[in-house]
PDB file of C-alpha atoms in Angstrom:
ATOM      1  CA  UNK A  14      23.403 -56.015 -14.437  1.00 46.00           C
ATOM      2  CA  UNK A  15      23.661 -52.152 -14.365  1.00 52.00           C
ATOM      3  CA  UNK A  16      27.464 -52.064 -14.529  1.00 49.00           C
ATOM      4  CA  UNK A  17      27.271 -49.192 -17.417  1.00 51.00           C
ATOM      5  CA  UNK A  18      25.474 -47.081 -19.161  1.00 63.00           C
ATOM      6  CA  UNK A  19      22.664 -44.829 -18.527  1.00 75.00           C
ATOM      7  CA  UNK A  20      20.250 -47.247 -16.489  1.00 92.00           C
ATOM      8  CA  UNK A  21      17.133 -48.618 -15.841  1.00 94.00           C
ATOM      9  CA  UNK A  22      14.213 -46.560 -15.616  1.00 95.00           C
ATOM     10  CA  UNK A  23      11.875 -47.536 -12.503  1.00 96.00           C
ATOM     11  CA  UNK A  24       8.769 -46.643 -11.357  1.00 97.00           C
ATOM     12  CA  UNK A  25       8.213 -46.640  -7.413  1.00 97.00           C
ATOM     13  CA  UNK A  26       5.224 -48.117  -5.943  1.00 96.00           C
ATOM     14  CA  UNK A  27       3.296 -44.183  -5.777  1.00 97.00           C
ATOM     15  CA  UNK A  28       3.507 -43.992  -9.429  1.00 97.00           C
ATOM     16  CA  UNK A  29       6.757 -41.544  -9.195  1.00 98.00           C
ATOM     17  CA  UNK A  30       9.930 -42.518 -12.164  1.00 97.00           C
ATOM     18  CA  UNK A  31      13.451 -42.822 -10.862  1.00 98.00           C
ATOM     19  CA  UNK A  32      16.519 -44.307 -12.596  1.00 97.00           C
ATOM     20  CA  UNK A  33      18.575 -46.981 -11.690  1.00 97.00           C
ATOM     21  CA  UNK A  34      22.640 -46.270 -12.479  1.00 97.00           C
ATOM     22  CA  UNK A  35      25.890 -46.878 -12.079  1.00 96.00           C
ATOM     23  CA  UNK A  36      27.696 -44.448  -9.803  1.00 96.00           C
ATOM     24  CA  UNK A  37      29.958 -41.848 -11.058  1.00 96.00           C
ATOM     25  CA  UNK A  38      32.512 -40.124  -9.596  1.00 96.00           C
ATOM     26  CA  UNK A  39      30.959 -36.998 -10.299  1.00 96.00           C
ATOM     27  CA  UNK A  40      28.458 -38.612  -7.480  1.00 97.00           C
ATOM     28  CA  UNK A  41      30.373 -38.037  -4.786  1.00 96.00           C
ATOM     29  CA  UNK A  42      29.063 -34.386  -3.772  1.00 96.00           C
ATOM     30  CA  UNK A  43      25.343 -35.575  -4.164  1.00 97.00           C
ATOM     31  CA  UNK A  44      25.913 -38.801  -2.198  1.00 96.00           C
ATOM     32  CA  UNK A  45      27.380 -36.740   0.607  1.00 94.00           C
ATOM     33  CA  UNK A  46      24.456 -34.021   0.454  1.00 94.00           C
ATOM     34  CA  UNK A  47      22.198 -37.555   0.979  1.00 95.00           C
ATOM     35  CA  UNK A  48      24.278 -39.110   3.761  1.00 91.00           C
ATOM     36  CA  UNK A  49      23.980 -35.525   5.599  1.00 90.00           C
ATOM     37  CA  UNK A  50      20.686 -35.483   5.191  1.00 91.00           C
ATOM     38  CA  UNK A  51      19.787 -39.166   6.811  1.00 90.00           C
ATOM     39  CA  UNK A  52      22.540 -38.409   9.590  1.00 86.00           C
ATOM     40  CA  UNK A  53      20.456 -35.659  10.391  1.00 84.00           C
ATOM     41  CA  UNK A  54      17.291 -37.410  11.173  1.00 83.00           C
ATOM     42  CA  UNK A  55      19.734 -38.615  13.751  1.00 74.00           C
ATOM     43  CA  UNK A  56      18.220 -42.657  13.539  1.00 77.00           C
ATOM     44  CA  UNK A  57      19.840 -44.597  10.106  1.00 77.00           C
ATOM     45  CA  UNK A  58      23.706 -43.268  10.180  1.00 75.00           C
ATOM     46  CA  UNK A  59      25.458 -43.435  13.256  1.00 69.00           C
ATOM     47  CA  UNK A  60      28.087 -40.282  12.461  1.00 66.00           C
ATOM     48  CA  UNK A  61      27.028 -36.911  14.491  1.00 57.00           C
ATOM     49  CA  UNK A  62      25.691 -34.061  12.125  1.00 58.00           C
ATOM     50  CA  UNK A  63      28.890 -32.201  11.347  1.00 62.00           C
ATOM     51  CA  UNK A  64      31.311 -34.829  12.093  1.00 70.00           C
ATOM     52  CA  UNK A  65      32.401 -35.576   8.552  1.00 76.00           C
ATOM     53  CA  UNK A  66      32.856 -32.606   6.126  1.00 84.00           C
ATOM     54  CA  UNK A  67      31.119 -32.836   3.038  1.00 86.00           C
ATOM     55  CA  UNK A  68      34.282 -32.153   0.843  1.00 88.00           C
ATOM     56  CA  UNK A  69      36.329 -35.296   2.518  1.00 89.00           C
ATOM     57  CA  UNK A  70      33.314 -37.559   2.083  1.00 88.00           C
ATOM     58  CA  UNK A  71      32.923 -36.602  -1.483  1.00 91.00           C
ATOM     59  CA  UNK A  72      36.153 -36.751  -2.245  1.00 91.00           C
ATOM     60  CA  UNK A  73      36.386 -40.421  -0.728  1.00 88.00           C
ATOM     61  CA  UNK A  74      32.928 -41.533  -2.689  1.00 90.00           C
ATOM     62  CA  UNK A  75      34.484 -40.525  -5.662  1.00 92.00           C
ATOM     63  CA  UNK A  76      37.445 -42.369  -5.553  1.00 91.00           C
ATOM     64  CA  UNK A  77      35.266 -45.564  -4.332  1.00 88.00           C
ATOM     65  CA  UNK A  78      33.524 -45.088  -7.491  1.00 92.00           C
ATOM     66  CA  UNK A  79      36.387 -44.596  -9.404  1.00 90.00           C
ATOM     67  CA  UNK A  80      38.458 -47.695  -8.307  1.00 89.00           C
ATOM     68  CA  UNK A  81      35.326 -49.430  -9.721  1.00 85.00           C
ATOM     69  CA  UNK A  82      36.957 -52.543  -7.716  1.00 87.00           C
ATOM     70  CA  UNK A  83      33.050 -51.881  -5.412  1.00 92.00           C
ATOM     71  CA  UNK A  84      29.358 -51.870  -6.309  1.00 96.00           C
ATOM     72  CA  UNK A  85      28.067 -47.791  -6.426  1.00 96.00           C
ATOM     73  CA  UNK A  86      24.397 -47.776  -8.229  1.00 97.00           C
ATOM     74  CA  UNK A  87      22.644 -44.463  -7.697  1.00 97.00           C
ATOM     75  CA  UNK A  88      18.922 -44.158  -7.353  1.00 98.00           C
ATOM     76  CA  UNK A  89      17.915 -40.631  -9.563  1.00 97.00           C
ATOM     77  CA  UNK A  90      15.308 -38.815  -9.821  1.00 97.00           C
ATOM     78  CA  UNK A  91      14.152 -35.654 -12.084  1.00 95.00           C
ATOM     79  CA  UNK A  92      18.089 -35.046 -11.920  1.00 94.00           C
ATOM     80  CA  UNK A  93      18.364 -35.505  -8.057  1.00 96.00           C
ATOM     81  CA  UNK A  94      20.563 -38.742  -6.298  1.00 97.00           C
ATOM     82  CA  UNK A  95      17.654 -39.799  -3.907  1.00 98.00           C
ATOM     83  CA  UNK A  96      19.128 -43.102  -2.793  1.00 97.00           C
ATOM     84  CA  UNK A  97      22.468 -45.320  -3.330  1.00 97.00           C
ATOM     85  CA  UNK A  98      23.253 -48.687  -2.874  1.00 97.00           C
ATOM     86  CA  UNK A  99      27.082 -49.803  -1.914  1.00 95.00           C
ATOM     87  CA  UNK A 100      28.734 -53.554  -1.911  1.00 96.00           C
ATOM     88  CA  UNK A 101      32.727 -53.066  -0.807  1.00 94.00           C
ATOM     89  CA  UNK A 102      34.461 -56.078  -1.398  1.00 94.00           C
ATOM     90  CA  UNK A 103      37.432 -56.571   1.040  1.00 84.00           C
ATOM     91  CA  UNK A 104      41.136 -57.207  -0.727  1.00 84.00           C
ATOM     92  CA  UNK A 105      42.488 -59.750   1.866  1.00 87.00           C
ATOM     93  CA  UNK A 106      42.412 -63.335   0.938  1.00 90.00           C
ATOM     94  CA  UNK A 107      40.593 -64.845   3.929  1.00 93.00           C
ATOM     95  CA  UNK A 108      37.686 -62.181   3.128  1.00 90.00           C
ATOM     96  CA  UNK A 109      37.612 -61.718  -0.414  1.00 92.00           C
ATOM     97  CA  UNK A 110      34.668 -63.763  -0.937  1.00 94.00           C
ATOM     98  CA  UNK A 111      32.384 -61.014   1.043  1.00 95.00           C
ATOM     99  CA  UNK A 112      30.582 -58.248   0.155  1.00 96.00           C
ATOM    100  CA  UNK A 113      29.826 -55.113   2.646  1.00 96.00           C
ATOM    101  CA  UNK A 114      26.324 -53.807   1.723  1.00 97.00           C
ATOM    102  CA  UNK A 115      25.170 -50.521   3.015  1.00 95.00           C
ATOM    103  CA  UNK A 116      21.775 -48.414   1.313  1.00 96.00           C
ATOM    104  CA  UNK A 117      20.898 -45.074   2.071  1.00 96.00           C
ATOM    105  CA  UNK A 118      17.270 -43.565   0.402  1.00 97.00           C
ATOM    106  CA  UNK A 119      16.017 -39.718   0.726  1.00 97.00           C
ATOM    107  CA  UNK A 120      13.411 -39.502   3.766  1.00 96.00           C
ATOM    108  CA  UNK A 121      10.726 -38.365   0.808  1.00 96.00           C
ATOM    109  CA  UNK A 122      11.697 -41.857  -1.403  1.00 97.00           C
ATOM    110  CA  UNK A 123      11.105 -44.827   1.543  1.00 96.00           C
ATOM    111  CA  UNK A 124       8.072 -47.030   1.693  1.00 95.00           C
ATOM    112  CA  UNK A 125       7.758 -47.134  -2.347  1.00 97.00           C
ATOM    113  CA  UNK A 126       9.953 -49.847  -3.433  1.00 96.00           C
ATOM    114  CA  UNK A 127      13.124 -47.908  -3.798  1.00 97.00           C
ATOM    115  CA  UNK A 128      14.839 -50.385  -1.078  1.00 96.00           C
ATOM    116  CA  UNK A 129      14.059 -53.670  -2.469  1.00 97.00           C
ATOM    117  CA  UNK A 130      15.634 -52.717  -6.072  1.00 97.00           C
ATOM    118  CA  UNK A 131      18.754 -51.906  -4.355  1.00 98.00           C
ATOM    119  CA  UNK A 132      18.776 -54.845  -2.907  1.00 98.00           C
ATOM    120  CA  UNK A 133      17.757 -57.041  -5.584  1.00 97.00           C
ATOM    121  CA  UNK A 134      20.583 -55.201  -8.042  1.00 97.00           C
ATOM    122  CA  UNK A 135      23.414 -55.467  -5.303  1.00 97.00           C
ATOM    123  CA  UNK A 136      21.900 -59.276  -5.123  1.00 97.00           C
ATOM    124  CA  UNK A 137      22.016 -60.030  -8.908  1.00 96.00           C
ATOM    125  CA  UNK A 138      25.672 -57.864  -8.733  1.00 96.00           C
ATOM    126  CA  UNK A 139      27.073 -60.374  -5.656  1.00 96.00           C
ATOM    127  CA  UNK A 140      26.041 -63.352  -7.977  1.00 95.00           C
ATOM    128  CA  UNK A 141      27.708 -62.144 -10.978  1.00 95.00           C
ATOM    129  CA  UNK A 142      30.677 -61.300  -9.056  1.00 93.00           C
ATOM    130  CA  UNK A 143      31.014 -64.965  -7.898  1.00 93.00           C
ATOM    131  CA  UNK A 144      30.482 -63.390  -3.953  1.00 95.00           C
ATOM    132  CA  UNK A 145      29.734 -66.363  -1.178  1.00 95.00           C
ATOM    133  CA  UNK A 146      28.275 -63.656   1.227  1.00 97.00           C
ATOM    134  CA  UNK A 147      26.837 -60.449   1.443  1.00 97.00           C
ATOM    135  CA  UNK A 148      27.077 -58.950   4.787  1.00 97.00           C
ATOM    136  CA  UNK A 149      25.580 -55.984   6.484  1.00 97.00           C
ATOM    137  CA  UNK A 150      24.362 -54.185   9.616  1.00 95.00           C
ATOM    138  CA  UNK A 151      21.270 -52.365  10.488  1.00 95.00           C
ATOM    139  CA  UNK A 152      19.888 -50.870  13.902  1.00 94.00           C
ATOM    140  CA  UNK A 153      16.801 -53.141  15.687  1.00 95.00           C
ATOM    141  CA  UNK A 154      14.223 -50.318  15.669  1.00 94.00           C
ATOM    142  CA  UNK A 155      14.683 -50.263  11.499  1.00 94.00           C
ATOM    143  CA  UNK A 156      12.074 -52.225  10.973  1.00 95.00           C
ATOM    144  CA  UNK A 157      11.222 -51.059   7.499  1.00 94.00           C
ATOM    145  CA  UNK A 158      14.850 -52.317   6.594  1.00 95.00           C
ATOM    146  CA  UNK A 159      15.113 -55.280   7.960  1.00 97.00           C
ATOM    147  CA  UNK A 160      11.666 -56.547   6.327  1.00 97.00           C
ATOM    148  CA  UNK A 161      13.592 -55.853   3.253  1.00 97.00           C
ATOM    149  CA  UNK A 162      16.169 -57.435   3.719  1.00 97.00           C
ATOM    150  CA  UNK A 163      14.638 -60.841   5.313  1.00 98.00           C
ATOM    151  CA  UNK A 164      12.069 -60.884   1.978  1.00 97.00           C
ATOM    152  CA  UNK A 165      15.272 -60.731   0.001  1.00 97.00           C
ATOM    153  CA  UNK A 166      16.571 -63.903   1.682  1.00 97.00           C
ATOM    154  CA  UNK A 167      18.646 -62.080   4.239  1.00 97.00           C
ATOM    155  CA  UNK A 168      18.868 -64.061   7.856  1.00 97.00           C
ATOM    156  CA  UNK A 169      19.984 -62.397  10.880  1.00 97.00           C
ATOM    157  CA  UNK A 170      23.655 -64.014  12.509  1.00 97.00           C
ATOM    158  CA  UNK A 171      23.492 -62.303  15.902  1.00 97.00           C
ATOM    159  CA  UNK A 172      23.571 -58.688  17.479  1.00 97.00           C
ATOM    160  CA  UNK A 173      26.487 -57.129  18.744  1.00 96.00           C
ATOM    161  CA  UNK A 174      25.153 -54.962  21.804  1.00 96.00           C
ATOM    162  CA  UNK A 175      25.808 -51.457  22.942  1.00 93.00           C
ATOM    163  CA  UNK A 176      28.010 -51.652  19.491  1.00 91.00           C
ATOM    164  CA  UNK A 177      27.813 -47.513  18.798  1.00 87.00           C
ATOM    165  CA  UNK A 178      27.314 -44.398  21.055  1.00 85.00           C
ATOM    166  CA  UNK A 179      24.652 -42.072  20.084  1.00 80.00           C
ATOM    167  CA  UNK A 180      24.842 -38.902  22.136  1.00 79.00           C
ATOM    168  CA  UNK A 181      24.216 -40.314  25.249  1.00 86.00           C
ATOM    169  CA  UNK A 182      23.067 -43.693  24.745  1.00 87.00           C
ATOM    170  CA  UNK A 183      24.281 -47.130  23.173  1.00 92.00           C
ATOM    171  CA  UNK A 184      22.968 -49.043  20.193  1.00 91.00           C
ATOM    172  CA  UNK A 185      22.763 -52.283  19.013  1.00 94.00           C
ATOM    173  CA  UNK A 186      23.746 -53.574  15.638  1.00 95.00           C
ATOM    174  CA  UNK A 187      21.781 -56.680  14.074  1.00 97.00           C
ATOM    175  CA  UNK A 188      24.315 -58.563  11.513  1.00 97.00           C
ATOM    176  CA  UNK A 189      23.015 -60.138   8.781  1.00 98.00           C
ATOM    177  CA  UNK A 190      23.685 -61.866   5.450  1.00 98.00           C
ATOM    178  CA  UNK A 191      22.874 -63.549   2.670  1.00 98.00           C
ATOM    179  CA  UNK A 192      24.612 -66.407   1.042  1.00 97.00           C
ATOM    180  CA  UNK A 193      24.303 -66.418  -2.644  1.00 92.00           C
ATOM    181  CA  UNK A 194      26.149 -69.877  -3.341  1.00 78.00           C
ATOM    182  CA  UNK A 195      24.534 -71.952  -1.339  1.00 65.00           C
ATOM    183  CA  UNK A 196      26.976 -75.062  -0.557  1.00 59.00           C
ATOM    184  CA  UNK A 197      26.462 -78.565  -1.489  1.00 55.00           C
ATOM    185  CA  UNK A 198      25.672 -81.004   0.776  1.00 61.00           C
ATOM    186  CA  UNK A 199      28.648 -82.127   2.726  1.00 57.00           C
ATOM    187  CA  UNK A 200      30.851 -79.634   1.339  1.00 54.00           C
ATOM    188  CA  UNK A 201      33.651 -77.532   3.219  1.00 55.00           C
ATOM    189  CA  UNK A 202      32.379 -74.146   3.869  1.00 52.00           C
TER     190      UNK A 202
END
């Protein structure tokens, strides 16, 4: 697993290289510029354009990353974070056994692959980690994301209706997961 170092390097499905890395907390002004830019498409991240300063949410990505208590790998390109993969791992006892995963990938990086490695390295990360789920959410109409996701052994565990306000209208949320221990036969859950 990518836990240090410099990386692996990739290459995406239109021949282009990119890096798989651990996050740094140097990250954390990049990885806001990227969020920005998807919550301005106005579709993938539900926050308004504008509602979170850039400073606060660096700040807070940086800490994330610097806990190290989470997942942060960074997709990077010719020096630029074009994607980032996150697994937050909740501190209570009846929930510690979950993992939170949540992907964002520059408009100019989907449809080559990018996704699936994310997934596959928060995957192999969840094992490691000894993690009985791996939860997350995604909107119906993203399609491309949810094929990921159910070719990486992700099943869908219900939809929470009209669960965010977008401008004027409601979304759903799909919830899904993967379970990376499955349990024996019989066995408690």
């Amino acid at each position: 697993m990518i836990a240090t170092g410099s990386g692996e390097a990739k290459t995406a499905r239109d021949g282009r290289r990119w890096t798989l890395r651990p996050g740094r907390p140097t990250d954390g002004r990049p990885l806001a510029r990227l969020f920005a830019q998807v919550r301005e498409e106005g579709r993938w991240l539900i926050a308004t354009p504008g509602s979170v300063s850039e400073p606060s949410e660096a700040f807070w990505i940086s800490e994330l990353i610097r806990a190290n208590e989470h997942l942060a790998l960074v997709a990077e390109a010719d020096g630029e974070v074009v994607g980032n993969v996150l697994v937050n791992v909740d501190r209570g006892v009846a929930t510690e056994h979950i993992g939170v995963l949540s992907i964002c990938i520059a408009h100019d990086w989907r449809d080559v692959g990018i996704g699936s490695e994310l997934v596959e390295a928060a995957q192999r990360w969840a094992l490691e980690r000894g993690l009985r789920k791996v939860s997350l959410g995604v909107f119906p109409d993203n399609e491309r994301a949810i094929a990921v996701y159910e070719k990486r052994g992700f099943v869908r565990e219900g939809v929470r209706r009209m669960q965010y306000r977008s401008g004027d209208r409601f979304r759903d949320e799909i919830l899904m997961a993967w379970f990376p221990i499955a349990p024996s036969p019989g066995a408690a859950r």
